[in-house]
XYZ file of N, CA and C in Angstrom:
705
model
N 154.792 149.546 -22.026
C 154.573 147.497 -21.267
C 154.967 147.076 -20.802
N 156.509 146.902 -21.156
C 157.589 145.824 -20.025
C 158.110 146.986 -19.744
N 158.248 146.428 -18.546
C 159.233 147.617 -17.385
C 160.594 146.431 -17.360
N 161.873 146.597 -17.169
C 162.871 146.454 -16.072
C 162.568 146.537 -15.207
N 162.442 147.277 -14.025
C 161.610 147.294 -12.317
C 161.321 146.413 -12.516
N 160.664 145.560 -13.333
C 159.253 144.696 -12.864
C 159.587 142.538 -13.006
N 160.754 143.078 -14.501
C 161.683 141.962 -14.749
C 162.652 141.573 -13.349
N 163.096 142.506 -13.051
C 164.706 142.892 -11.985
C 163.658 141.862 -11.016
N 162.332 143.252 -10.059
C 161.520 141.745 -9.257
C 161.421 140.212 -8.772
N 161.390 139.629 -10.421
C 161.037 138.638 -10.555
C 162.342 137.412 -11.155
N 162.927 138.867 -11.237
C 164.755 137.213 -11.130
C 164.725 137.204 -12.604
N 163.977 137.973 -13.021
C 164.271 137.481 -15.354
C 165.804 137.283 -15.490
N 166.676 137.635 -14.840
C 167.985 138.671 -14.828
C 169.155 138.129 -15.079
N 168.590 136.471 -13.280
C 169.431 135.572 -12.943
C 169.462 134.319 -13.776
N 171.051 134.087 -14.312
C 171.195 132.773 -15.329
C 171.610 131.852 -15.110
N 172.119 131.346 -15.239
C 173.045 129.279 -14.452
C 174.334 129.921 -14.548
N 174.450 128.970 -13.241
C 175.959 129.326 -13.258
C 177.206 129.790 -14.498
N 177.918 129.844 -14.276
C 178.587 130.080 -15.328
C 179.155 128.945 -16.085
N 179.767 128.130 -15.876
C 180.151 126.468 -15.821
C 178.747 126.025 -16.953
N 177.722 126.455 -16.776
C 176.446 125.928 -17.282
C 176.344 126.667 -18.262
N 176.676 128.122 -18.745
C 176.863 128.714 -20.115
C 176.320 127.578 -21.776
N 176.119 128.080 -22.561
C 175.237 127.451 -23.683
C 176.210 128.636 -24.619
N 177.897 128.900 -25.399
C 177.599 129.975 -26.002
C 177.086 130.530 -26.870
N 176.111 130.337 -27.295
C 174.842 130.703 -28.131
C 174.033 132.342 -27.318
N 174.277 131.947 -26.321
C 173.599 132.589 -25.906
C 175.011 133.721 -24.324
N 175.384 133.426 -25.475
C 176.226 135.030 -25.073
C 176.329 136.479 -25.387
N 175.121 136.307 -26.510
C 174.933 138.010 -26.996
C 173.989 138.642 -25.953
N 173.465 137.471 -25.799
C 172.760 138.207 -24.406
C 172.952 138.136 -22.848
N 173.671 137.511 -23.015
C 174.721 137.912 -21.417
C 174.914 139.384 -20.830
N 174.558 140.087 -19.779
C 175.085 141.976 -19.162
C 176.551 141.906 -18.873
N 177.111 140.496 -17.916
C 177.848 140.557 -17.096
C 177.798 138.996 -15.929
N 178.683 139.156 -15.347
C 179.004 137.866 -14.049
C 178.767 138.198 -12.869
N 178.416 137.565 -12.251
C 177.989 137.373 -10.368
C 177.843 137.042 -9.140
N 179.474 136.927 -9.216
C 179.459 135.445 -7.705
C 178.660 134.034 -8.933
N 179.405 134.254 -9.861
C 179.367 132.706 -10.256
C 178.434 132.577 -11.287
N 177.647 133.901 -11.218
C 176.605 133.414 -11.862
C 176.461 134.139 -13.438
N 176.089 134.676 -14.248
C 175.248 135.348 -15.806
C 174.613 135.918 -14.825
N 174.560 137.419 -16.121
C 173.238 138.089 -15.409
C 173.081 138.622 -17.315
N 171.731 138.252 -16.969
C 171.224 138.068 -18.371
C 171.048 139.872 -18.989
N 171.165 139.980 -20.344
C 170.456 141.737 -20.505
C 169.499 141.942 -20.528
N 168.548 142.988 -19.773
C 166.975 142.740 -19.863
C 166.235 143.761 -21.373
N 167.566 144.142 -21.370
C 166.576 144.832 -22.130
C 167.098 143.965 -23.694
N 167.846 142.897 -24.021
C 167.279 142.446 -24.786
C 166.428 141.358 -24.397
N 166.211 141.536 -23.773
C 164.793 140.213 -22.621
C 163.792 141.054 -23.348
N 163.744 141.922 -23.596
C 162.370 143.330 -23.587
C 161.925 142.956 -25.004
N 163.415 142.915 -26.065
C 163.295 143.654 -27.350
C 162.644 142.137 -27.413
N 163.007 141.088 -27.251
C 162.703 139.680 -27.602
C 161.270 139.340 -27.553
N 161.083 139.563 -26.458
C 160.051 139.532 -25.606
C 158.571 140.547 -26.380
N 159.064 141.509 -26.425
C 157.881 142.625 -28.062
C 157.861 142.076 -29.231
N 158.989 140.647 -30.163
C 158.910 140.540 -31.220
C 157.929 139.107 -30.579
N 158.063 138.686 -30.043
C 156.852 137.384 -29.113
C 156.101 137.896 -29.617
N 155.909 138.309 -28.765
C 154.361 139.988 -28.127
C 153.695 139.159 -29.478
N 154.228 140.492 -30.010
C 153.475 141.135 -31.571
C 153.343 139.819 -32.473
N 154.262 138.940 -32.684
C 153.968 137.975 -33.164
C 152.168 136.188 -32.784
N 152.317 136.823 -31.741
C 151.729 135.236 -30.989
C 150.310 136.285 -31.170
N 150.498 137.798 -30.622
C 148.880 138.718 -31.087
C 148.361 138.634 -32.275
N 149.525 138.522 -33.378
C 149.326 139.085 -34.793
C 148.456 137.420 -35.452
N 149.310 135.956 -34.868
C 148.543 134.977 -35.169
C 147.368 134.390 -34.659
N 147.108 134.848 -33.381
C 145.659 134.547 -32.518
C 144.941 135.522 -32.859
N 145.365 136.739 -33.812
C 143.879 137.676 -34.455
C 143.695 136.533 -35.933
N 144.427 135.878 -35.625
C 144.119 134.916 -37.422
C 142.798 134.007 -36.412
N 143.015 133.311 -35.622
C 141.925 132.322 -35.085
C 142.776 131.290 -35.247
N 145.035 131.776 -34.568
C 145.378 129.903 -34.895
C 145.529 130.084 -32.983
N 145.798 128.270 -33.243
C 145.867 127.866 -32.094
C 147.749 127.566 -31.518
N 146.789 127.736 -30.309
C 148.641 128.006 -29.717
C 148.423 126.966 -28.796
N 149.551 126.288 -28.627
C 149.984 124.478 -27.310
C 151.084 125.798 -26.440
N 150.491 125.517 -25.144
C 151.299 125.922 -23.796
C 152.435 124.708 -23.642
N 153.892 124.204 -23.489
C 154.570 123.624 -22.743
C 155.257 123.861 -21.976
N 154.604 122.446 -20.117
C 155.984 123.298 -19.456
C 155.283 121.990 -18.514
N 156.457 120.767 -18.108
C 156.946 119.722 -17.062
C 157.599 120.037 -16.049
N 157.958 121.240 -16.195
C 158.592 121.252 -14.745
C 158.405 122.242 -13.968
N 158.349 121.291 -13.097
C 157.972 120.927 -10.815
C 157.450 123.176 -11.402
N 158.662 123.936 -11.525
C 158.252 125.351 -11.425
C 157.044 125.889 -12.305
N 157.052 125.339 -13.324
C 156.308 125.576 -14.474
C 155.038 125.338 -14.240
N 154.187 124.151 -13.734
C 152.753 123.011 -14.421
C 151.547 124.297 -14.236
N 152.100 124.913 -12.438
C 151.039 125.113 -12.402
C 150.785 126.763 -13.108
N 151.527 126.885 -13.128
C 151.452 128.258 -14.682
C 151.056 128.326 -15.356
N 151.996 126.708 -16.130
C 151.308 126.300 -17.801
C 150.100 126.784 -18.129
N 149.538 124.916 -16.745
C 147.793 125.298 -16.799
C 146.883 127.293 -16.551
N 147.717 127.364 -15.719
C 146.453 129.503 -15.096
C 146.818 129.422 -16.811
N 147.497 129.957 -16.922
C 147.388 130.865 -18.653
C 147.254 130.651 -19.455
N 147.493 128.839 -20.092
C 146.949 128.164 -21.107
C 145.007 128.245 -21.073
N 144.987 127.314 -19.776
C 142.891 127.838 -19.063
C 142.468 129.611 -19.247
N 142.775 130.230 -18.968
C 142.649 131.204 -19.355
C 142.256 131.730 -20.387
N 142.858 131.750 -21.868
C 142.751 131.956 -22.742
C 142.109 130.698 -23.686
N 142.009 129.696 -23.086
C 141.101 128.633 -23.702
C 142.086 128.155 -24.900
N 143.737 127.652 -24.370
C 144.741 127.218 -25.605
C 144.592 126.237 -24.927
N 145.080 124.922 -25.152
C 145.787 123.486 -25.503
C 146.517 123.606 -24.536
N 147.318 122.573 -23.466
C 149.219 123.040 -22.679
C 149.535 121.555 -22.800
N 150.210 121.072 -22.150
C 151.268 119.755 -21.755
C 152.002 120.887 -20.682
N 151.291 120.210 -19.563
C 152.502 120.712 -18.176
C 152.675 119.615 -17.253
N 152.299 118.317 -17.690
C 152.227 116.340 -17.177
C 153.967 115.572 -17.705
N 153.270 115.699 -18.795
C 154.891 114.781 -19.727
C 154.113 114.721 -20.850
N 155.035 114.751 -21.324
C 155.863 115.164 -23.265
C 155.620 113.889 -24.347
N 154.263 113.568 -24.870
C 153.894 112.253 -25.073
C 154.257 112.176 -27.139
N 155.547 111.123 -26.492
C 156.560 111.046 -27.611
C 155.406 111.290 -28.819
N 155.798 111.579 -30.270
C 154.787 111.787 -31.310
C 153.430 112.870 -30.925
N 153.722 113.300 -30.418
C 152.101 114.229 -29.888
C 152.122 114.590 -31.146
N 153.226 115.690 -32.005
C 152.941 116.032 -33.661
C 153.118 115.406 -34.704
N 155.337 115.022 -34.694
C 154.780 113.805 -35.726
C 154.306 112.868 -36.316
N 153.554 112.226 -34.934
C 152.470 110.794 -35.234
C 151.073 111.316 -34.939
N 150.591 113.019 -35.471
C 149.791 113.818 -34.392
C 148.100 112.056 -35.563
N 147.862 111.910 -36.990
C 146.967 111.198 -36.316
C 146.288 110.102 -35.730
N 147.715 109.558 -35.006
C 147.834 108.559 -33.965
C 146.858 109.019 -33.144
N 147.847 110.479 -32.554
C 147.583 111.481 -30.868
C 146.423 111.247 -30.828
N 145.662 111.284 -32.144
C 144.024 112.358 -31.960
C 142.685 110.953 -32.407
N 143.309 110.376 -32.933
C 142.937 108.513 -32.328
C 142.868 108.289 -30.970
N 143.696 108.143 -30.320
C 143.914 108.206 -28.862
C 142.498 109.670 -28.176
N 143.152 110.397 -28.893
C 142.491 111.570 -28.092
C 140.107 111.385 -28.250
N 140.039 111.205 -29.488
C 138.724 110.650 -29.934
C 138.306 109.890 -28.739
N 139.887 108.132 -28.600
C 138.003 107.044 -28.194
C 138.368 107.535 -26.913
N 139.365 108.630 -25.895
C 138.707 109.437 -25.149
C 137.671 110.284 -24.190
N 137.772 111.340 -25.927
C 135.703 111.313 -25.286
C 134.899 110.645 -25.829
N 134.676 109.311 -26.857
C 133.902 108.633 -26.293
C 133.982 107.637 -24.740
N 134.666 107.510 -24.566
C 134.445 106.796 -22.963
C 134.093 108.198 -21.875
N 133.727 109.371 -21.915
C 133.614 110.247 -21.041
C 132.510 110.408 -21.924
N 131.555 110.800 -22.898
C 130.520 111.262 -23.444
C 129.795 110.018 -22.958
N 130.066 108.480 -22.987
C 129.348 107.723 -22.551
C 128.614 107.391 -21.458
N 130.648 107.862 -20.798
C 130.132 107.386 -19.136
C 128.797 108.231 -18.682
N 129.103 109.519 -18.960
C 128.504 110.383 -18.466
C 126.764 110.338 -19.458
N 126.575 109.549 -20.193
C 125.191 108.286 -20.311
C 124.443 108.165 -20.048
N 125.881 107.218 -18.659
C 125.430 106.053 -17.977
C 125.575 105.298 -18.533
N 125.728 104.986 -19.752
C 126.264 103.644 -20.507
C 126.856 102.307 -19.675
N 127.734 103.076 -19.208
C 128.877 101.912 -18.110
C 127.967 101.232 -17.289
N 127.126 101.876 -16.617
C 125.924 100.714 -16.460
C 125.853 99.995 -16.127
N 124.878 99.676 -17.995
C 124.952 98.594 -18.481
C 125.824 97.525 -18.372
N 127.049 97.182 -18.743
C 128.067 96.182 -18.642
C 128.967 95.791 -17.181
N 129.019 94.950 -16.992
C 129.665 94.206 -15.961
C 130.816 95.531 -15.269
N 130.298 95.192 -13.877
C 131.831 95.204 -12.770
C 133.448 95.322 -13.574
N 133.814 94.197 -13.590
C 135.304 93.533 -14.546
C 135.238 94.729 -15.828
N 134.973 95.090 -16.911
C 134.320 95.888 -17.911
C 134.447 96.808 -17.565
N 133.769 97.338 -16.576
C 133.383 98.454 -16.436
C 134.873 98.769 -15.519
N 136.012 98.008 -14.667
C 137.482 98.885 -13.875
C 138.294 98.562 -15.107
N 138.580 98.320 -16.588
C 139.053 98.040 -17.876
C 138.795 98.665 -18.320
N 137.722 100.138 -18.325
C 137.691 101.055 -19.860
C 137.940 102.241 -18.740
N 138.080 102.021 -16.729
C 138.113 102.947 -15.867
C 140.245 103.026 -16.587
N 140.235 101.809 -16.316
C 141.617 102.178 -15.826
C 142.021 102.312 -17.958
N 142.227 102.289 -18.740
C 142.241 102.583 -19.716
C 141.694 104.226 -19.841
N 140.914 104.789 -19.478
C 140.566 105.839 -19.716
C 141.684 106.811 -18.557
N 141.977 106.780 -17.697
C 142.904 107.259 -16.615
C 144.457 107.393 -17.729
N 144.768 106.447 -18.218
C 145.783 106.739 -19.113
C 145.013 107.263 -20.107
N 144.562 107.009 -20.737
C 144.458 107.976 -21.968
C 144.453 109.824 -20.943
N 143.769 110.289 -19.831
C 143.743 111.654 -20.092
C 144.657 111.899 -19.143
N 145.498 110.837 -18.824
C 146.752 111.245 -18.037
C 147.967 112.220 -19.028
N 148.125 111.034 -20.743
C 148.268 111.897 -20.746
C 148.127 112.769 -21.749
N 146.760 112.416 -22.649
C 146.305 113.411 -23.056
C 145.002 114.656 -22.724
N 144.606 114.375 -21.150
C 143.598 115.229 -20.911
C 144.224 117.151 -21.169
N 144.729 117.395 -20.857
C 144.667 118.767 -21.363
C 145.118 119.077 -22.515
N 145.294 118.123 -23.615
C 145.770 118.535 -25.590
C 143.882 117.666 -26.118
N 142.670 117.414 -25.139
C 141.651 116.586 -25.754
C 140.969 117.956 -26.671
N 140.765 118.900 -27.025
C 140.306 119.576 -27.194
C 141.478 120.517 -29.097
N 142.610 119.290 -28.806
C 143.842 119.965 -29.859
C 142.785 119.626 -30.559
N 142.268 119.921 -32.318
C 142.081 119.045 -33.725
C 142.352 119.826 -34.650
N 143.259 119.797 -33.984
C 144.830 119.774 -35.593
C 145.951 120.509 -34.632
N 146.740 120.839 -35.249
C 148.286 120.614 -35.848
C 148.209 122.034 -34.919
N 148.602 122.270 -33.320
C 149.844 123.572 -32.637
C 149.529 124.717 -34.053
N 149.780 125.891 -33.814
C 150.248 126.670 -35.330
C 151.719 126.913 -34.156
N 151.592 127.421 -33.290
C 153.093 127.854 -32.423
C 152.937 126.933 -31.319
N 154.407 126.411 -30.472
C 154.732 126.425 -29.440
C 155.352 126.775 -28.786
N 154.097 127.706 -27.392
C 155.285 128.661 -25.904
C 155.626 127.157 -24.889
N 157.113 127.403 -25.001
C 157.375 126.539 -24.296
C 159.007 127.096 -22.343
N 158.123 126.648 -22.149
C 159.626 127.255 -20.840
C 160.960 125.751 -20.684
N 161.847 126.480 -21.032
C 162.352 125.645 -20.790
C 162.789 124.467 -21.926
N 163.639 125.243 -22.856
C 163.475 124.473 -24.380
C 164.667 123.094 -24.003
N 164.877 123.408 -22.911
C 166.188 122.358 -23.176
C 165.770 120.868 -22.051
N 165.046 121.025 -21.133
C 163.454 119.892 -20.665
C 162.856 119.487 -21.543
N 162.120 120.202 -22.162
C 161.417 120.033 -23.261
C 161.825 120.070 -24.519
N 163.246 119.062 -24.971
C 163.822 118.783 -26.624
C 162.855 118.452 -26.955
N 162.266 116.582 -26.776
C 161.493 116.422 -27.701
C 160.320 117.600 -28.227
N 159.519 117.879 -27.468
C 158.333 119.276 -27.935
C 158.936 120.176 -29.133
N 160.844 120.862 -28.516
C 160.604 121.424 -29.896
C 161.797 120.910 -30.930
N 162.476 119.092 -30.759
C 162.542 118.868 -32.339
C 161.168 118.632 -33.362
N 160.167 118.199 -32.404
C 158.732 117.319 -33.053
C 158.829 119.202 -34.294
N 157.846 119.739 -33.098
C 158.245 120.797 -33.424
C 158.776 121.456 -34.681
N 160.632 121.936 -35.025
C 161.452 122.470 -35.725
C 161.101 120.905 -36.897
N 160.963 119.822 -37.177
C 161.065 118.910 -37.821
C 159.565 119.316 -38.426
N 158.650 119.726 -37.799
C 158.147 120.087 -38.456
C 157.126 122.075 -39.337
N 158.083 121.941 -38.515
C 158.157 123.552 -39.705
C 156.866 124.815 -37.732
N 156.711 123.589 -37.176
C 156.361 125.152 -36.487
C 156.867 125.882 -36.073
N 156.336 126.519 -35.590
C 156.751 128.200 -34.979
C 157.494 128.137 -33.586
N 158.322 128.122 -32.575
C 158.461 127.746 -31.056
C 158.356 129.660 -30.414
N 158.050 129.897 -29.762
C 157.854 131.079 -28.648
C 158.947 130.704 -27.303
N 160.437 130.468 -27.107
C 160.546 129.969 -25.560
C 161.859 130.771 -24.687
N 160.729 130.503 -23.248
C 162.463 131.424 -21.683
C 163.387 130.259 -22.893
N 164.775 131.808 -22.842
C 165.429 131.074 -23.071
C 166.898 131.809 -21.570
N 167.174 129.849 -21.668
C 168.310 131.021 -20.325
C 168.988 130.208 -20.723
N 170.040 130.778 -19.781
C 172.224 130.870 -20.112
C 172.596 129.311 -20.725
N 171.684 128.412 -20.502
C 172.244 127.326 -20.618
C 171.853 126.067 -22.361
N 171.113 127.913 -22.340
C 169.900 126.566 -23.821
C 170.896 128.096 -25.431
N 170.321 126.975 -26.405
C 171.189 127.047 -27.779
C 169.477 127.954 -28.118
N 169.326 128.982 -28.226
C 168.374 130.021 -28.799
C 167.950 129.875 -30.172
N 169.216 129.643 -30.613
C 169.161 130.204 -32.247
C 168.000 128.318 -32.482
N 167.849 127.325 -32.106
C 167.805 126.350 -32.244
C 166.040 127.293 -32.420
N 165.111 127.659 -31.773
C 163.607 127.985 -32.021
C 163.831 129.937 -32.495
N 162.532 129.518 -32.983
C 162.310 131.193 -34.106
C 162.283 132.331 -32.759
N 161.321 132.597 -31.895
C 161.272 133.490 -30.523
C 162.146 133.507 -29.831
N 163.726 133.433 -29.426
C 164.090 132.910 -27.754
C 163.034 134.393 -26.834
N 163.438 133.870 -25.932
C 163.496 134.660 -23.985
C 164.128 134.742 -23.926
N 165.672 136.019 -23.419
C 166.674 135.851 -22.717
C 165.875 135.849 -21.252
N 165.391 134.669 -20.366
C 165.554 134.961 -19.105
C 165.761 133.983 -18.245
N 165.367 133.840 -17.129
C 165.581 132.549 -15.839
C 164.260 131.548 -16.272
N 164.443 130.803 -17.312
C 163.119 129.235 -16.445
C 163.155 128.175 -15.536
N 163.872 128.818 -14.589
C 163.887 127.966 -13.148
C 162.865 128.568 -11.794
N 162.984 130.304 -12.225
C 162.253 130.445 -10.900
C 160.636 130.356 -11.362
N 159.992 130.249 -10.303
C 158.449 130.308 -10.714
C 157.859 132.168 -11.261
N 158.484 133.241 -10.090
C 158.069 134.114 -10.581
C 158.674 134.804 -12.200
N 159.433 134.717 -12.840
C 159.960 134.667 -13.195
C 159.026 134.814 -15.059
N 158.487 132.705 -14.912
C 158.006 131.993 -15.837
C 156.426 132.829 -15.719
N 155.886 133.185 -14.229
C 154.864 133.679 -14.534
C 154.602 135.262 -15.085
N 155.808 136.077 -14.537
C 155.645 137.369 -15.091
C 156.073 136.881 -17.416
N 156.710 136.131 -17.840
C 156.995 135.903 -18.747
C 155.567 135.742 -19.299
N 154.715 134.231 -18.949
C 153.634 133.848 -19.604
C 152.577 135.206 -19.639
N 152.187 135.763 -18.189
C 151.554 137.243 -18.323
C 151.818 138.201 -19.673
N 152.747 138.325 -19.592
C 152.922 138.571 -21.396
C 152.278 138.683 -22.273
N 152.848 137.077 -22.221
C 152.635 136.062 -23.153
C 151.254 136.376 -23.577
N 150.407 135.418 -22.518
C 149.574 135.853 -22.537
C 148.763 136.593 -22.377
N 148.364 138.221 -22.026
C 147.338 138.578 -22.658
C 148.115 139.261 -24.399
N 149.278 139.332 -24.477
C 149.049 139.779 -25.861
C 148.114 138.900 -26.794
N 148.312 137.144 -26.821
C 146.893 136.562 -27.330
C 146.293 136.452 -26.423
N 144.621 137.091 -25.446
C 144.355 137.593 -25.859
C 143.810 138.401 -26.244
N 144.880 139.473 -26.319
C 144.031 140.460 -26.677
C 143.872 140.320 -28.621
N 144.691 139.248 -29.456
C 144.287 138.758 -30.424
C 142.912 138.464 -30.938
N 142.986 137.320 -29.775
C 142.064 136.164 -29.641
C 140.549 137.603 -29.631
N 140.612 138.135 -29.257
C 139.673 139.432 -28.403
C 139.563 139.725 -30.997
N 140.138 140.852 -30.610
C 140.088 141.207 -31.894
C 139.165 140.341 -33.203
N 140.202 137.997 -32.901
C 139.386 137.350 -33.705
C 137.485 137.061 -33.795
N 137.529 137.585 -32.846
C 136.120 137.251 -31.869
C 134.920 138.660 -32.674
N 135.818 139.865 -32.296
C 135.557 141.185 -32.481
C 134.884 140.879 -34.266
N 135.968 140.734 -35.221
C 136.581 140.745 -37.457
C 134.890 139.256 -37.511
N 135.139 138.070 -36.547
C 134.464 137.338 -37.157
C 133.156 137.496 -36.775
N 132.743 138.281 -35.318
C 131.507 139.096 -35.459
C 130.932 140.138 -36.355
N 131.444 140.608 -36.173
C 131.508 141.960 -37.630
C 131.064 140.954 -39.238
N 131.881 140.356 -39.751
C 131.567 139.189 -40.843
C 130.134 138.702 -41.058
N 129.880 138.117 -39.941
C 128.657 137.851 -39.273
C 127.417 138.212 -40.076
N 127.103 139.993 -39.691
C 126.602 140.831 -39.388
C 126.185 140.817 -40.759
């Protein structure tokens, strides 16, 4: 399923410059080439298999996975694959306390959903223009921060993160709560911080896309199995 040739074409093997090496990534480095580290793709495949098997397993149990990736190269890819399998995602800005202060965040999500419902019912046509403007501003701010997690009713069972260095707040919150993390670990990362590191290039859109393609497929298979089991039990 996972072919080295496909990973090579996507540039998954290209790490950062030698000067940016995190020593914890040494076991996953094959060699140096023109000032950069080259990642051992056979080790990438091994970790990718472990990650996908885990994600398939939890999806089969009906668990919720939260996709996280706010860097320019990842934003659209994160949104595409999360929406494809109907999972929540963060691709604009991680709101501090999203996990560790989840009860408060839920109130904000509820407020946003109420505003949207009232708007669809035309209830705001009955209030003044000034009041509508104030509500619109509140909604815009909530939508910007929480729009992509509006369906998140409970804490996620797992986080999928592109660039564990950039998303360190998300990583730290998940670690604090014991929520497992699957993440792309480039050569400047500490793979020991997360449960399921996937050694790979987290700066190239082709690399990110290929890894998330494999990951989302595993989750999708798990979801299909979950729905089949659920339908069988209801018969």
